[in-house]
mmCIF file of C-alpha atoms in Angstrom:
data_model
loop_
_atom_site.group_PDB
_atom_site.id
_atom_site.type_symbol
_atom_site.label_atom_id
_atom_site.label_comp_id
_atom_site.label_asym_id
_atom_site.label_seq_id
_atom_site.Cartn_x
_atom_site.Cartn_y
_atom_site.Cartn_z
ATOM 1 C CA MET A 1 -0.022 -0.099 0.109
ATOM 2 C CA LYS A 2 1.844 3.217 -0.973
ATOM 3 C CA GLU A 3 -1.418 5.900 0.638
ATOM 4 C CA ILE A 4 -4.394 5.415 2.715
ATOM 5 C CA PRO A 5 -7.818 4.736 0.566
ATOM 6 C CA SER A 6 -9.603 7.924 -0.135
ATOM 7 C CA ILE A 7 -13.642 8.282 -0.008
ATOM 8 C CA ASP A 8 -15.643 10.621 -1.797
ATOM 9 C CA LEU A 9 -18.698 11.566 1.149
ATOM 10 C CA SER A 10 -20.889 13.685 -1.493
ATOM 11 C CA ALA A 11 -21.480 9.943 -3.234
ATOM 12 C CA PHE A 12 -23.449 9.587 -0.216
ATOM 13 C CA THR A 13 -25.066 12.493 0.365
ATOM 14 C CA LYS A 14 -25.789 13.477 -3.232
ATOM 15 C CA GLY A 15 -25.454 10.604 -5.022
ATOM 16 C CA ASP A 16 -27.829 8.002 -6.576
ATOM 17 C CA GLU A 17 -28.729 4.662 -5.494
ATOM 18 C CA GLN A 18 -25.674 3.003 -7.635
ATOM 19 C CA THR A 19 -23.354 6.010 -6.857
ATOM 20 C CA ARG A 20 -24.083 5.109 -2.756
ATOM 21 C CA GLN A 21 -23.975 1.267 -2.952
ATOM 22 C CA LYS A 22 -20.452 1.927 -4.392
ATOM 23 C CA PHE A 23 -19.121 4.369 -1.960
ATOM 24 C CA TYR A 24 -20.591 1.872 0.980
ATOM 25 C CA LYS A 25 -18.279 -0.647 -0.965
ATOM 26 C CA GLU A 26 -15.364 1.219 -0.852
ATOM 27 C CA LEU A 27 -16.161 2.897 2.851
ATOM 28 C CA LEU A 28 -16.540 -0.609 4.480
ATOM 29 C CA TYR A 29 -13.062 -1.624 2.818
ATOM 30 C CA ALA A 30 -11.518 1.468 4.226
ATOM 31 C CA ALA A 31 -12.236 1.283 7.651
ATOM 32 C CA HIS A 32 -12.356 -2.591 7.979
ATOM 33 C CA GLU A 33 -8.570 -3.685 6.470
ATOM 34 C CA VAL A 34 -6.779 -0.070 6.838
ATOM 35 C CA GLY A 35 -8.961 2.462 9.458
ATOM 36 C CA PHE A 36 -7.764 5.454 7.784
ATOM 37 C CA PHE A 37 -8.468 7.371 4.606
ATOM 38 C CA TYR A 38 -8.283 10.434 3.017
ATOM 39 C CA LEU A 39 -11.654 11.797 3.156
ATOM 40 C CA VAL A 40 -13.075 14.465 -0.011
ATOM 41 C CA GLY A 41 -16.608 15.841 -1.246
ATOM 42 C CA HIS A 42 -17.347 17.337 1.726
ATOM 43 C CA ASP A 43 -19.169 20.758 2.393
ATOM 44 C CA VAL A 44 -16.339 22.376 4.547
ATOM 45 C CA ASN A 45 -15.110 25.299 2.969
ATOM 46 C CA LEU A 46 -11.583 25.178 2.238
ATOM 47 C CA GLU A 47 -10.807 28.995 2.711
ATOM 48 C CA LEU A 48 -12.124 28.111 6.150
ATOM 49 C CA CYS A 49 -10.168 25.829 6.543
ATOM 50 C CA LYS A 50 -7.021 27.764 5.398
ATOM 51 C CA LYS A 51 -7.655 30.722 7.755
ATOM 52 C CA LEU A 52 -8.205 28.462 10.947
ATOM 53 C CA ARG A 53 -4.810 27.120 10.202
ATOM 54 C CA LYS A 54 -3.211 30.945 9.314
ATOM 55 C CA GLN A 55 -4.441 31.670 12.428
ATOM 56 C CA SER A 56 -3.411 28.913 14.673
ATOM 57 C CA ALA A 57 0.467 29.755 13.272
ATOM 58 C CA GLU A 58 0.258 33.120 14.199
ATOM 59 C CA PHE A 59 -1.382 32.273 17.945
ATOM 60 C CA PHE A 60 1.450 29.819 18.398
ATOM 61 C CA GLU A 61 3.749 32.735 17.766
ATOM 62 C CA LEU A 62 2.386 35.261 20.284
ATOM 63 C CA PRO A 63 4.714 35.257 23.625
ATOM 64 C CA GLN A 64 4.713 32.453 26.066
ATOM 65 C CA GLU A 65 3.198 34.439 28.389
ATOM 66 C CA THR A 66 -0.036 35.776 26.310
ATOM 67 C CA LYS A 67 -0.446 31.706 25.274
ATOM 68 C CA GLU A 68 -0.386 30.662 29.067
ATOM 69 C CA LYS A 69 -3.406 33.431 29.543
ATOM 70 C CA ILE A 70 -5.210 30.388 28.638
ATOM 71 C CA SER A 71 -3.400 27.659 30.048
ATOM 72 C CA LEU A 72 -5.322 24.123 30.646
ATOM 73 C CA SER A 73 -4.080 23.776 33.698
ATOM 74 C CA ASN A 74 -6.444 26.136 35.194
ATOM 75 C CA SER A 75 -9.423 24.059 33.572
ATOM 76 C CA LYS A 76 -10.840 20.942 35.335
ATOM 77 C CA HIS A 77 -12.472 20.461 32.117
ATOM 78 C CA PHE A 78 -9.250 19.542 30.134
ATOM 79 C CA ARG A 79 -9.837 23.102 28.051
ATOM 80 C CA GLY A 80 -6.848 25.158 27.314
ATOM 81 C CA TYR A 81 -3.478 25.831 26.317
ATOM 82 C CA THR A 82 -0.302 22.976 26.683
ATOM 83 C CA SER A 83 3.270 24.202 26.025
ATOM 84 C CA LEU A 84 5.664 22.170 24.425
ATOM 85 C CA GLY A 85 6.362 18.602 26.663
ATOM 86 C CA GLY A 86 3.377 19.163 28.400
ATOM 87 C CA GLU A 87 1.342 16.180 27.221
ATOM 88 C CA TYR A 88 2.708 12.360 27.335
ATOM 89 C CA THR A 89 2.416 9.745 25.277
ATOM 90 C CA LEU A 90 2.927 6.327 26.973
ATOM 91 C CA GLY A 91 5.073 8.273 29.258
ATOM 92 C CA GLN A 92 6.788 10.006 26.817
ATOM 93 C CA LYS A 93 6.379 13.408 25.937
ATOM 94 C CA ASP A 94 5.116 14.769 23.019
ATOM 95 C CA TRP A 95 6.823 17.358 21.328
ATOM 96 C CA ARG A 96 4.032 19.604 20.546
ATOM 97 C CA GLU A 97 2.332 22.585 21.365
ATOM 98 C CA GLU A 98 -1.699 22.820 21.245
ATOM 99 C CA ILE A 99 -5.112 24.485 22.620
ATOM 100 C CA ASP A 100 -7.762 21.872 23.604
ATOM 101 C CA LEU A 101 -10.985 22.842 23.050
ATOM 102 C CA GLY A 102 -14.603 21.282 22.645
ATOM 103 C CA LEU A 103 -18.063 22.014 22.239
ATOM 104 C CA ASP A 104 -18.664 25.548 23.896
ATOM 105 C CA GLN A 105 -21.137 24.211 26.858
ATOM 106 C CA ALA A 106 -22.457 25.018 30.543
ATOM 107 C CA PRO A 107 -20.684 22.917 33.657
ATOM 108 C CA LYS A 108 -23.044 19.581 34.874
ATOM 109 C CA GLY A 109 -21.603 19.257 37.919
ATOM 110 C CA ASP A 110 -19.087 17.090 39.109
ATOM 111 C CA THR A 111 -20.593 13.698 39.544
ATOM 112 C CA PRO A 112 -19.759 11.106 38.511
ATOM 113 C CA ALA A 113 -16.255 12.581 37.882
ATOM 114 C CA PHE A 114 -15.944 12.472 33.893
ATOM 115 C CA MET A 115 -19.300 15.304 34.399
ATOM 116 C CA ARG A 116 -16.594 17.641 34.579
ATOM 117 C CA LEU A 117 -15.353 17.426 31.177
ATOM 118 C CA TYR A 118 -18.269 19.330 30.249
ATOM 119 C CA GLY A 119 -17.914 23.149 30.196
ATOM 120 C CA PRO A 120 -16.690 26.344 28.278
ATOM 121 C CA ASN A 121 -13.535 26.546 26.510
ATOM 122 C CA GLN A 122 -11.221 29.312 27.328
ATOM 123 C CA TRP A 123 -10.007 31.772 25.129
ATOM 124 C CA SER A 124 -8.208 36.138 25.348
ATOM 125 C CA GLU A 125 -8.475 38.497 24.187
ATOM 126 C CA GLU A 126 -5.814 38.145 21.798
ATOM 127 C CA CYS A 127 -7.121 34.918 20.229
ATOM 128 C CA ALA A 128 -10.972 36.306 19.472
ATOM 129 C CA ALA A 129 -10.537 35.880 15.745
ATOM 130 C CA LEU A 130 -9.252 32.707 15.964
ATOM 131 C CA LYS A 131 -12.750 31.546 18.306
ATOM 132 C CA GLU A 132 -14.607 32.740 15.925
ATOM 133 C CA THR A 133 -13.180 30.822 13.127
ATOM 134 C CA PHE A 134 -12.457 27.849 14.885
ATOM 135 C CA GLU A 135 -16.321 27.650 16.218
ATOM 136 C CA GLU A 136 -17.913 28.469 12.506
ATOM 137 C CA TRP A 137 -14.861 25.405 11.367
ATOM 138 C CA GLN A 138 -16.389 23.152 14.379
ATOM 139 C CA LYS A 139 -19.857 23.210 13.280
ATOM 140 C CA GLN A 140 -19.271 22.631 9.361
ATOM 141 C CA VAL A 141 -16.574 19.746 10.820
ATOM 142 C CA ASN A 142 -19.319 18.269 13.089
ATOM 143 C CA LYS A 143 -22.216 17.916 10.420
ATOM 144 C CA MET A 144 -19.675 16.218 8.296
ATOM 145 C CA GLY A 145 -18.745 14.115 10.844
ATOM 146 C CA PHE A 146 -22.114 13.069 11.338
ATOM 147 C CA GLU A 147 -22.959 12.577 7.909
ATOM 148 C CA LEU A 148 -20.269 10.525 7.821
ATOM 149 C CA LEU A 149 -21.157 8.366 10.604
ATOM 150 C CA ASP A 150 -24.718 7.857 8.984
ATOM 151 C CA GLY A 151 -22.732 6.701 5.897
ATOM 152 C CA PHE A 152 -21.313 3.850 7.847
ATOM 153 C CA SER A 153 -24.645 3.284 9.490
ATOM 154 C CA ASN A 154 -26.490 2.510 5.978
ATOM 155 C CA ALA A 155 -23.077 0.579 5.016
ATOM 156 C CA LEU A 156 -23.042 -1.611 8.015
ATOM 157 C CA TYR A 157 -27.435 -2.293 8.893
ATOM 158 C CA GLY A 158 -28.599 -0.670 5.633
ATOM 159 C CA LYS A 159 -30.862 2.371 7.464
ATOM 160 C CA SER A 160 -30.231 5.810 8.587
ATOM 161 C CA GLY A 161 -29.628 6.315 12.462
ATOM 162 C CA VAL A 162 -28.205 2.687 13.970
ATOM 163 C CA PHE A 163 -26.060 5.436 15.846
ATOM 164 C CA ASP A 164 -28.320 8.007 16.824
ATOM 165 C CA GLU A 165 -28.982 6.643 20.294
ATOM 166 C CA MET A 166 -25.611 7.748 21.373
ATOM 167 C CA PHE A 167 -25.801 11.490 20.620
ATOM 168 C CA ASP A 168 -27.991 14.312 22.011
ATOM 169 C CA SER A 169 -27.913 17.730 20.989
ATOM 170 C CA ASP A 170 -25.584 18.322 23.992
ATOM 171 C CA PHE A 171 -23.244 15.600 23.164
ATOM 172 C CA TYR A 172 -19.334 15.702 24.024
ATOM 173 C CA GLU A 173 -16.854 16.090 21.478
ATOM 174 C CA HIS A 174 -12.686 16.810 21.879
ATOM 175 C CA ALA A 175 -11.019 19.063 19.602
ATOM 176 C CA LYS A 176 -7.454 20.329 19.435
ATOM 177 C CA LEU A 177 -5.545 23.089 17.631
ATOM 178 C CA ILE A 178 -2.120 21.681 17.397
ATOM 179 C CA HIS A 179 1.216 23.212 16.825
ATOM 180 C CA TYR A 180 4.861 20.964 16.123
ATOM 181 C CA PRO A 181 7.999 22.209 15.867
ATOM 182 C CA GLY A 182 10.293 21.365 13.588
ATOM 183 C CA ARG A 183 13.710 19.096 15.559
ATOM 184 C CA ALA A 184 14.198 16.166 13.469
ATOM 185 C CA THR A 185 16.937 15.916 10.266
ATOM 186 C CA LYS A 186 16.609 14.209 7.288
ATOM 187 C CA GLU A 187 18.800 10.738 9.023
ATOM 188 C CA SER A 188 16.416 10.972 11.883
ATOM 189 C CA ALA A 189 14.453 7.977 12.281
ATOM 190 C CA TYR A 190 11.020 7.366 14.999
ATOM 191 C CA SER A 191 11.977 7.675 18.479
ATOM 192 C CA ALA A 192 11.731 9.450 21.744
ATOM 193 C CA GLN A 193 13.650 12.010 20.822
ATOM 194 C CA THR A 194 11.871 12.676 17.064
ATOM 195 C CA GLN A 195 8.172 12.144 19.241
ATOM 196 C CA GLY A 196 5.793 14.674 17.985
ATOM 197 C CA VAL A 197 2.883 13.129 19.561
ATOM 198 C CA GLY A 198 3.688 8.795 20.485
ATOM 199 C CA ALA A 199 1.804 5.543 19.147
ATOM 200 C CA HIS A 200 -1.554 5.251 20.191
ATOM 201 C CA LYS A 201 -5.506 4.738 18.697
ATOM 202 C CA ASP A 202 -7.973 7.015 19.591
ATOM 203 C CA ASP A 203 -10.873 7.340 21.908
ATOM 204 C CA GLY A 204 -14.451 8.538 20.692
ATOM 205 C CA PHE A 205 -16.192 7.288 17.314
ATOM 206 C CA LEU A 206 -14.576 9.406 14.460
ATOM 207 C CA THR A 207 -11.436 11.679 14.299
ATOM 208 C CA LEU A 208 -11.517 14.472 11.398
ATOM 209 C CA LEU A 209 -7.952 16.027 10.927
ATOM 210 C CA LEU A 210 -7.187 18.387 8.493
ATOM 211 C CA ILE A 211 -3.259 18.494 7.912
ATOM 212 C CA ASP A 212 -0.853 20.915 6.224
ATOM 213 C CA HIS A 213 1.707 19.668 3.664
ATOM 214 C CA ILE A 214 4.467 19.148 6.501
ATOM 215 C CA GLY A 215 4.406 16.054 6.665
ATOM 216 C CA GLY A 216 4.626 13.492 9.977
ATOM 217 C CA LEU A 217 1.358 11.661 10.371
ATOM 218 C CA GLN A 218 2.309 7.444 10.631
ATOM 219 C CA VAL A 219 -0.248 4.711 10.327
ATOM 220 C CA GLU A 220 0.461 1.357 11.506
ATOM 221 C CA VAL A 221 -1.046 -0.438 8.255
ATOM 222 C CA GLU A 222 0.565 -3.669 9.626
ATOM 223 C CA PRO A 223 2.285 -4.840 12.680
ATOM 224 C CA ASN A 224 5.443 -2.971 12.913
ATOM 225 C CA LEU A 225 4.723 -1.422 9.027
ATOM 226 C CA TRP A 226 4.608 2.659 9.293
ATOM 227 C CA LEU A 227 2.770 4.319 5.870
ATOM 228 C CA ASP A 228 3.671 8.263 5.753
ATOM 229 C CA VAL A 229 0.413 10.059 5.414
ATOM 230 C CA ALA A 230 0.932 12.650 3.180
ATOM 231 C CA TYR A 231 -1.044 15.863 2.509
ATOM 232 C CA LYS A 232 -3.853 15.821 -0.147
ATOM 233 C CA GLU A 233 -5.547 19.249 -1.342
ATOM 234 C CA GLY A 234 -9.283 19.772 0.072
ATOM 235 C CA ALA A 235 -9.199 16.408 1.852
ATOM 236 C CA PHE A 236 -9.562 15.327 5.852
ATOM 237 C CA VAL A 237 -8.072 12.629 6.928
ATOM 238 C CA ILE A 238 -10.515 10.239 8.795
ATOM 239 C CA ASN A 239 -9.442 7.482 11.399
ATOM 240 C CA LEU A 240 -11.444 5.326 13.794
ATOM 241 C CA GLY A 241 -11.660 5.678 17.441
ATOM 242 C CA GLU A 242 -11.679 2.765 19.759
ATOM 243 C CA PHE A 243 -15.972 3.365 20.817
ATOM 244 C CA LEU A 244 -16.663 1.897 16.907
ATOM 245 C CA GLU A 245 -14.362 -0.484 16.696
ATOM 246 C CA LEU A 246 -15.715 -1.743 19.724
ATOM 247 C CA ALA A 247 -19.886 -0.821 18.444
ATOM 248 C CA THR A 248 -18.408 -3.315 15.732
ATOM 249 C CA ASN A 249 -16.781 -5.816 17.505
ATOM 250 C CA GLY A 250 -13.906 -5.496 15.813
ATOM 251 C CA TYR A 251 -15.098 -4.943 12.195
ATOM 252 C CA LEU A 252 -13.940 -1.693 11.525
ATOM 253 C CA ARG A 253 -10.344 -0.857 12.915
ATOM 254 C CA ALA A 254 -9.144 1.706 15.089
ATOM 255 C CA THR A 255 -5.305 2.081 13.536
ATOM 256 C CA LYS A 256 -2.653 2.711 16.134
ATOM 257 C CA HIS A 257 -0.890 6.110 14.747
ATOM 258 C CA ARG A 258 1.739 8.685 15.513
ATOM 259 C CA VAL A 259 3.309 11.474 14.917
ATOM 260 C CA LYS A 260 7.202 12.380 13.957
ATOM 261 C CA SER A 261 8.225 15.677 14.325
ATOM 262 C CA PRO A 262 8.732 17.851 10.977
ATOM 263 C CA LEU A 263 12.526 18.697 10.517
ATOM 264 C CA VAL A 264 14.436 21.606 11.785
ATOM 265 C CA GLY A 265 13.058 24.702 10.620
ATOM 266 C CA GLU A 266 9.644 23.554 9.747
ATOM 267 C CA ASP A 267 6.578 24.046 10.977
ATOM 268 C CA ARG A 268 3.567 21.243 11.373
ATOM 269 C CA ILE A 269 0.334 23.059 12.019
ATOM 270 C CA SER A 270 -2.796 20.571 12.067
ATOM 271 C CA ALA A 271 -6.708 20.857 13.648
ATOM 272 C CA VAL A 272 -8.495 18.347 14.732
ATOM 273 C CA VAL A 273 -12.254 17.152 16.439
ATOM 274 C CA PHE A 274 -12.708 13.477 17.556
ATOM 275 C CA LEU A 275 -16.421 13.121 17.372
ATOM 276 C CA GLY A 276 -17.846 11.639 20.932
ATOM 277 C CA SER A 277 -21.615 10.794 22.114
ATOM 278 C CA LYS A 278 -22.917 11.079 25.873
ATOM 279 C CA LEU A 279 -20.538 10.907 28.456
ATOM 280 C CA ASP A 280 -23.279 8.991 30.365
ATOM 281 C CA TYR A 281 -24.286 6.686 27.595
ATOM 282 C CA LYS A 282 -23.160 2.272 28.252
ATOM 283 C CA LEU A 283 -21.782 1.594 25.201
ATOM 284 C CA ASN A 284 -23.172 -2.177 23.640
ATOM 285 C CA VAL A 285 -21.809 -3.728 20.446
ATOM 286 C CA PHE A 286 -24.464 -3.196 17.683
ATOM 287 C CA GLU A 287 -24.610 -6.409 16.499
ATOM 288 C CA LEU A 288 -23.968 -6.511 12.850
ATOM 289 C CA PRO A 289 -26.203 -8.664 9.461
ATOM 290 C CA GLU A 290 -24.731 -12.057 8.963
ATOM 291 C CA HIS A 291 -23.150 -11.379 6.168
ATOM 292 C CA LEU A 292 -20.918 -9.469 8.012
ATOM 293 C CA LYS A 293 -20.096 -10.826 11.273
ATOM 294 C CA LYS A 294 -17.153 -13.381 9.898
ATOM 295 C CA GLY A 295 -15.084 -9.967 9.614
ATOM 296 C CA GLU A 296 -15.747 -9.509 13.495
ATOM 297 C CA ARG A 297 -12.028 -9.462 14.568
ATOM 298 C CA GLY A 298 -13.542 -8.437 18.698
ATOM 299 C CA VAL A 299 -11.521 -5.897 20.667
ATOM 300 C CA GLU A 300 -8.521 -6.752 21.966
ATOM 301 C CA ASP A 301 -8.549 -5.431 25.654
ATOM 302 C CA GLU A 302 -4.932 -4.625 27.522
ATOM 303 C CA ALA A 303 -4.986 -6.056 30.762
ATOM 304 C CA THR A 304 -3.556 -2.492 32.438
ATOM 305 C CA ASN A 305 -5.663 -0.020 30.143
ATOM 306 C CA PRO A 306 -9.405 -1.770 29.880
ATOM 307 C CA ILE A 307 -12.147 -0.349 28.061
ATOM 308 C CA LEU A 308 -14.783 0.406 30.025
ATOM 309 C CA PRO A 309 -18.754 0.509 29.625
ATOM 310 C CA VAL A 310 -19.184 3.618 30.342
ATOM 311 C CA ILE A 311 -18.355 6.746 27.516
ATOM 312 C CA GLY A 312 -17.230 9.018 30.153
ATOM 313 C CA TRP A 313 -14.969 6.603 32.347
ATOM 314 C CA ASN A 314 -12.470 6.611 28.903
ATOM 315 C CA TYR A 315 -12.759 9.498 28.028
ATOM 316 C CA LEU A 316 -11.446 11.133 31.164
ATOM 317 C CA LYS A 317 -8.812 7.840 31.915
ATOM 318 C CA HIS A 318 -7.626 9.596 28.350
ATOM 319 C CA ARG A 319 -7.565 13.047 29.846
ATOM 320 C CA LEU A 320 -5.484 12.280 33.201
ATOM 321 C CA ARG A 321 -3.264 10.212 31.199
ATOM 322 C CA SER A 322 -2.318 12.583 28.889
ATOM 323 C CA HIS A 323 -2.620 15.958 31.672
ATOM 324 C CA PRO A 324 -1.236 14.418 35.092
ATOM 325 C CA ASP A 325 -0.797 18.132 36.217
ATOM 326 C CA VAL A 326 -4.643 18.688 36.181
ATOM 327 C CA ALA A 327 -5.580 15.258 37.367
ATOM 328 C CA LYS A 328 -4.126 16.251 40.812
ATOM 329 C CA LYS A 329 -5.336 19.311 40.658
ATOM 330 C CA PHE A 330 -9.100 18.499 39.571
ATOM 331 C CA TYR A 331 -9.775 14.444 39.681
ATOM 332 C CA SER A 332 -7.852 13.521 43.014
ATOM 333 C CA ASP A 333 -10.702 11.352 44.184
ATOM 334 C CA VAL A 334 -10.837 9.309 41.293
ATOM 335 C CA TYR A 335 -7.221 9.533 39.581
ATOM 336 C CA ASP A 336 -4.701 6.744 40.485
ATOM 337 C CA GLU A 337 -1.248 7.894 39.423
ATOM 338 C CA SER A 338 0.430 4.267 40.529
ATOM 339 C CA ASN A 339 -0.980 2.714 37.235
ATOM 340 C CA PRO A 340 -0.264 5.228 34.072
ATOM 341 C CA ALA A 341 -1.889 3.174 31.582
ATOM 342 C CA SER A 342 -5.554 3.315 32.807
ATOM 343 C CA PRO A 343 -5.406 6.031 35.842
ATOM 344 C CA LEU A 344 -8.536 5.656 37.687
ATOM 345 C CA LYS A 345 -9.949 4.153 40.914
ATOM 346 C CA ILE A 346 -13.208 3.638 40.291
#
């Protein structure tokens, strides 16, 4: 495989029945065999995407003290700015800075502890224009994401709306604006010294990623075989999260991926939405039709990092693992730092 597949969403949203059937076949191949694909034919405004990348880059060029005005360490909702090396994957520092965001929501209380994830985003006066651009972009990307999720519903089950029960008007999602500064050389292999972000699977259901011309994203298409994912004009990069893999008993594939730091002198900007669901939803397998059951692989549960039945605990586990400073400050009632892989005492 030289590159991940490309899927045209307009074949589903605007095509006739024959075109849709072809779309379903291509979508299931990409999601079952690879777990990553380019998505074209969407309605997200490309000029808006360019504007978001530009304004994000301008934010990351601001003085450090200005960026720290919206420090994530001040938010029990895990919203705000994280400086270089401030987030961890597999116990190793990720060499990136970012703004963590989501749907701008009113807090919903502290119990169970995962309810603290609901809350407002942090912005300062210096990023008022970025806020406006992000919120419009987020709205368009969410529309694309739900169209794609409905495409999966039809491709798998022959009807729309199978996954609707997991969502409501106040669902949860995670989003990031990310800057990877260059520190690799042409001779550098991927290592702890060139780790932009470490190898991992995403939580959530769908990851909707906007990248730029600077490379770095790598996908494990086979065990220990990593494929570089290049920029494609007008395309989003899509991958599946662990919850969609679990909901289909492993028929759909959540694939490990990582980001290698850019070359010295280069800067990589990306923006991503991790489409989530209601936090109090208890996830079960959505039984597949007979003709797809033979493709089920089950879900491999790690003994030290199990997938928990209630969605919210899984999201919280990931946040606690990535941001131990916030975990200690706001989640001492459930944070177990003795188990870095699954730091929850519930």
